[in-house]
């Protein structure tokens, strides 16, 4: 039986989105990529919202490998409730919603600071036939996820402004179910978050997943 991830219209949509992301991000991010690494980090730390607003046309997507891993983890967990920080144009959202469809349903709460990106993501999830599984929230994630997050969250994806990873984790921790899965992309840009997860007393088992020049952290809430 073919999975939703590999079936039309999802498979063809993802092929198009990944190709467009490679082309678009190369152009939009060129000025930022040309800066020294310490200056790039300083800009992100100083005002992450201003940075992400300045590159609102960029996808900043998960890799194709990470997208497939997200689908696989959600299926293995039989996830029914998931939270995503950093919707962007919806590439990772499509992978997670496809897993929900194949799990028999559920809800993905996804939050994004840029309203223009949410409009694009909504269009993409509609094209994929998965929009009914997604609740889009627009604005500062520390506010959009402060209320109305159900108990027993099965999976959390963090892929937005890196300085917000740790405060968002602390906000969501009371809502995580036993054995909840946590995936965070680009964790080298959030060392305090990675350090928090690595301490055994915080109850996580972590595994780094390096791909390309990025870095990803996979963790399970063991308590």
Short mmCIF file of C-alpha atoms in Angstrom, two decimals:
data_model
loop_
_atom_site.label_atom_id
_atom_site.label_comp_id
_atom_site.label_asym_id
_atom_site.label_seq_id
_atom_site.Cartn_x
_atom_site.Cartn_y
_atom_site.Cartn_z
CA UNK A 1 0.00 0.00 0.00
CA UNK A 2 1.39 3.41 -0.97
CA UNK A 3 1.72 5.96 1.82
CA UNK A 4 0.26 9.45 1.62
CA UNK A 5 3.82 10.79 1.50
CA UNK A 6 4.51 8.91 -1.74
CA UNK A 7 1.12 9.44 -3.36
CA UNK A 8 -0.12 12.28 -5.58
CA UNK A 9 -0.63 15.10 -4.98
CA UNK A 10 1.75 15.08 -1.98
CA UNK A 11 4.81 13.57 -3.68
CA UNK A 12 4.68 15.86 -6.70
CA UNK A 13 4.04 18.92 -4.53
CA UNK A 14 7.07 18.17 -2.33
CA UNK A 15 9.28 17.68 -5.39
CA UNK A 16 8.24 21.10 -6.64
CA UNK A 17 8.64 22.80 -3.25
CA UNK A 18 12.12 21.42 -2.58
CA UNK A 19 13.28 22.46 -6.06
CA UNK A 20 11.84 25.95 -5.66
CA UNK A 21 13.37 26.23 -2.18
CA UNK A 22 16.86 25.50 -3.50
CA UNK A 23 16.54 28.16 -6.18
CA UNK A 24 14.80 30.80 -4.08
CA UNK A 25 16.90 30.48 -0.93
CA UNK A 26 20.18 30.65 -2.83
CA UNK A 27 19.17 34.09 -4.08
CA UNK A 28 17.43 35.46 -0.98
CA UNK A 29 20.07 34.31 1.50
CA UNK A 30 23.13 35.21 -0.56
CA UNK A 31 23.88 38.51 1.28
CA UNK A 32 23.52 36.85 4.68
CA UNK A 33 25.56 33.80 3.69
CA UNK A 34 28.41 36.05 2.59
CA UNK A 35 28.86 37.39 6.13
CA UNK A 36 31.41 35.88 8.53
CA UNK A 37 29.94 33.16 10.74
CA UNK A 38 30.27 35.22 13.94
CA UNK A 39 28.40 38.14 12.37
CA UNK A 40 25.61 35.84 11.16
CA UNK A 41 25.22 34.47 14.68
CA UNK A 42 25.29 37.97 16.19
CA UNK A 43 22.48 39.15 13.91
CA UNK A 44 20.32 36.17 14.82
CA UNK A 45 20.97 36.54 18.54
CA UNK A 46 20.45 40.30 18.57
CA UNK A 47 17.07 40.42 16.85
CA UNK A 48 15.86 37.10 15.40
CA UNK A 49 12.47 38.51 14.44
CA UNK A 50 14.06 41.26 12.37
CA UNK A 51 16.29 38.73 10.62
CA UNK A 52 13.45 36.37 9.72
CA UNK A 53 11.34 39.31 8.53
CA UNK A 54 14.21 40.35 6.24
CA UNK A 55 14.26 36.90 4.59
CA UNK A 56 10.51 36.31 4.51
CA UNK A 57 10.72 35.15 0.88
CA UNK A 58 13.08 32.31 1.80
CA UNK A 59 11.78 28.82 2.50
CA UNK A 60 14.45 27.90 5.08
CA UNK A 61 13.14 24.32 4.80
CA UNK A 62 14.03 21.09 6.49
CA UNK A 63 16.16 18.81 4.35
CA UNK A 64 14.53 16.03 2.35
CA UNK A 65 16.14 13.51 4.73
CA UNK A 66 14.74 15.26 7.78
CA UNK A 67 11.31 15.51 6.18
CA UNK A 68 11.23 11.74 5.66
CA UNK A 69 12.48 11.18 9.20
CA UNK A 70 9.70 13.36 10.60
CA UNK A 71 7.13 11.31 8.72
CA UNK A 72 8.69 8.06 9.93
CA UNK A 73 8.91 9.19 13.56
CA UNK A 74 5.31 10.36 13.58
CA UNK A 75 4.16 7.06 12.10
CA UNK A 76 6.25 4.99 14.53
CA UNK A 77 4.91 6.99 17.46
CA UNK A 78 1.37 6.72 16.04
CA UNK A 79 1.19 10.43 16.73
CA UNK A 80 -2.19 12.11 16.94
CA UNK A 81 -1.17 15.48 18.40
CA UNK A 82 1.87 17.41 17.18
CA UNK A 83 3.29 20.94 17.49
CA UNK A 84 5.53 22.66 14.95
CA UNK A 85 7.44 25.90 15.54
CA UNK A 86 8.36 27.51 12.22
CA UNK A 87 5.78 26.73 9.54
CA UNK A 88 7.51 28.69 6.77
CA UNK A 89 5.94 27.60 3.45
CA UNK A 90 4.82 24.26 4.85
CA UNK A 91 7.33 21.66 3.66
CA UNK A 92 7.81 20.08 7.07
CA UNK A 93 4.12 20.63 7.77
CA UNK A 94 3.21 18.50 4.76
CA UNK A 95 5.40 15.64 6.00
CA UNK A 96 3.87 15.72 9.48
CA UNK A 97 0.30 16.07 8.23
CA UNK A 98 0.85 13.15 5.83
CA UNK A 99 1.80 11.03 8.84
CA UNK A 100 -1.36 12.11 10.65
CA UNK A 101 -3.44 11.10 7.64
CA UNK A 102 -1.83 7.66 7.61
CA UNK A 103 -2.21 7.37 11.38
CA UNK A 104 -5.96 7.80 11.00
CA UNK A 105 -6.24 11.50 11.85
CA UNK A 106 -5.29 13.99 14.53
CA UNK A 107 -4.12 17.59 14.79
CA UNK A 108 -0.92 19.43 13.94
CA UNK A 109 -0.63 22.85 15.56
CA UNK A 110 1.87 24.91 13.60
CA UNK A 111 2.95 28.45 14.37
CA UNK A 112 4.72 31.04 12.22
CA UNK A 113 5.64 34.68 12.85
CA UNK A 114 5.23 35.85 9.24
CA UNK A 115 1.58 36.05 8.11
CA UNK A 116 2.62 35.95 4.43
CA UNK A 117 4.27 32.58 4.99
CA UNK A 118 1.17 31.19 6.65
CA UNK A 119 -0.88 32.14 3.61
CA UNK A 120 1.57 30.29 1.35
CA UNK A 121 1.68 27.30 3.69
CA UNK A 122 -2.12 27.13 3.80
CA UNK A 123 -2.21 27.07 0.00
CA UNK A 124 0.36 24.26 -0.08
CA UNK A 125 -1.44 22.15 2.52
CA UNK A 126 -4.67 22.67 0.59
CA UNK A 127 -2.98 21.46 -2.61
CA UNK A 128 -1.73 18.43 -0.69
CA UNK A 129 -5.24 17.64 0.55
CA UNK A 130 -4.05 17.81 4.17
CA UNK A 131 -5.19 21.22 5.36
CA UNK A 132 -8.00 19.75 7.47
CA UNK A 133 -5.38 18.22 9.80
CA UNK A 134 -3.54 21.48 10.48
CA UNK A 135 -4.26 24.40 12.79
CA UNK A 136 -2.26 27.47 11.74
CA UNK A 137 -1.33 30.07 14.34
CA UNK A 138 0.23 33.42 13.39
CA UNK A 139 2.49 35.51 15.60
CA UNK A 140 5.07 35.17 18.36
CA UNK A 141 5.24 31.48 19.28
CA UNK A 142 5.72 32.33 22.96
CA UNK A 143 2.20 33.74 22.78
CA UNK A 144 0.54 31.51 20.19
CA UNK A 145 1.57 28.35 22.08
CA UNK A 146 0.93 29.72 25.56
CA UNK A 147 -2.67 28.51 25.59
CA UNK A 148 -4.90 25.94 23.89
CA UNK A 149 -2.23 23.28 23.47
CA UNK A 150 -3.76 19.90 24.41
CA UNK A 151 -2.17 17.51 26.87
CA UNK A 152 -0.33 14.47 25.59
CA UNK A 153 1.60 16.03 22.70
CA UNK A 154 3.31 13.21 20.80
CA UNK A 155 5.86 15.11 18.72
CA UNK A 156 7.35 18.61 18.64
CA UNK A 157 9.37 20.08 15.77
CA UNK A 158 11.43 23.20 16.49
CA UNK A 159 12.62 24.92 13.33
CA UNK A 160 12.08 28.63 13.83
CA UNK A 161 14.11 31.37 15.56
CA UNK A 162 16.83 29.46 17.40
CA UNK A 163 17.02 31.69 20.52
CA UNK A 164 13.40 30.70 21.25
CA UNK A 165 14.06 26.94 21.36
CA UNK A 166 14.68 26.70 25.11
CA UNK A 167 11.88 29.03 26.28
CA UNK A 168 9.46 27.23 23.95
CA UNK A 169 10.53 23.84 25.27
CA UNK A 170 9.92 25.01 28.82
CA UNK A 171 6.53 26.32 27.76
CA UNK A 172 5.54 23.03 26.12
CA UNK A 173 7.09 20.55 28.56
CA UNK A 174 3.97 20.29 30.75
CA UNK A 175 2.02 19.25 27.64
CA UNK A 176 4.38 16.50 26.47
CA UNK A 177 3.18 12.95 26.76
CA UNK A 178 5.41 10.14 28.10
CA UNK A 179 7.84 9.14 25.38
CA UNK A 180 7.15 12.28 23.37
CA UNK A 181 9.50 12.91 20.45
CA UNK A 182 11.35 16.20 20.07
CA UNK A 183 13.17 17.18 16.86
CA UNK A 184 15.13 20.43 16.60
CA UNK A 185 16.96 21.66 13.51
CA UNK A 186 20.11 23.82 13.52
CA UNK A 187 20.79 23.23 17.22
CA UNK A 188 24.36 24.57 17.01
CA UNK A 189 22.69 27.97 16.91
CA UNK A 190 20.96 27.25 20.23
CA UNK A 191 23.65 25.85 22.56
CA UNK A 192 21.65 26.53 25.73
CA UNK A 193 18.81 24.40 24.39
CA UNK A 194 21.14 21.54 23.48
CA UNK A 195 22.77 21.73 26.92
CA UNK A 196 19.37 21.56 28.63
CA UNK A 197 18.44 18.39 26.75
CA UNK A 198 21.80 16.75 27.45
CA UNK A 199 21.42 16.88 31.24
CA UNK A 200 20.07 13.52 32.47
CA UNK A 201 18.06 15.15 35.25
CA UNK A 202 15.86 16.82 32.63
CA UNK A 203 14.61 13.45 31.45
CA UNK A 204 15.60 13.32 27.77
CA UNK A 205 17.54 10.81 25.72
CA UNK A 206 19.18 12.66 22.82
CA UNK A 207 20.81 11.65 19.55
CA UNK A 208 22.51 14.17 17.20
CA UNK A 209 21.66 13.71 13.54
CA UNK A 210 24.19 15.61 11.38
CA UNK A 211 23.28 16.12 7.72
CA UNK A 212 25.11 18.30 5.22
CA UNK A 213 26.29 21.49 6.94
CA UNK A 214 23.29 21.64 9.25
CA UNK A 215 22.75 19.84 12.51
CA UNK A 216 19.67 18.25 13.93
CA UNK A 217 18.90 16.85 17.36
CA UNK A 218 16.44 14.03 18.04
CA UNK A 219 15.28 13.48 21.61
CA UNK A 220 12.76 11.33 23.46
CA UNK A 221 11.12 12.45 26.69
CA UNK A 222 12.00 9.44 28.80
CA UNK A 223 10.07 10.48 31.92
#
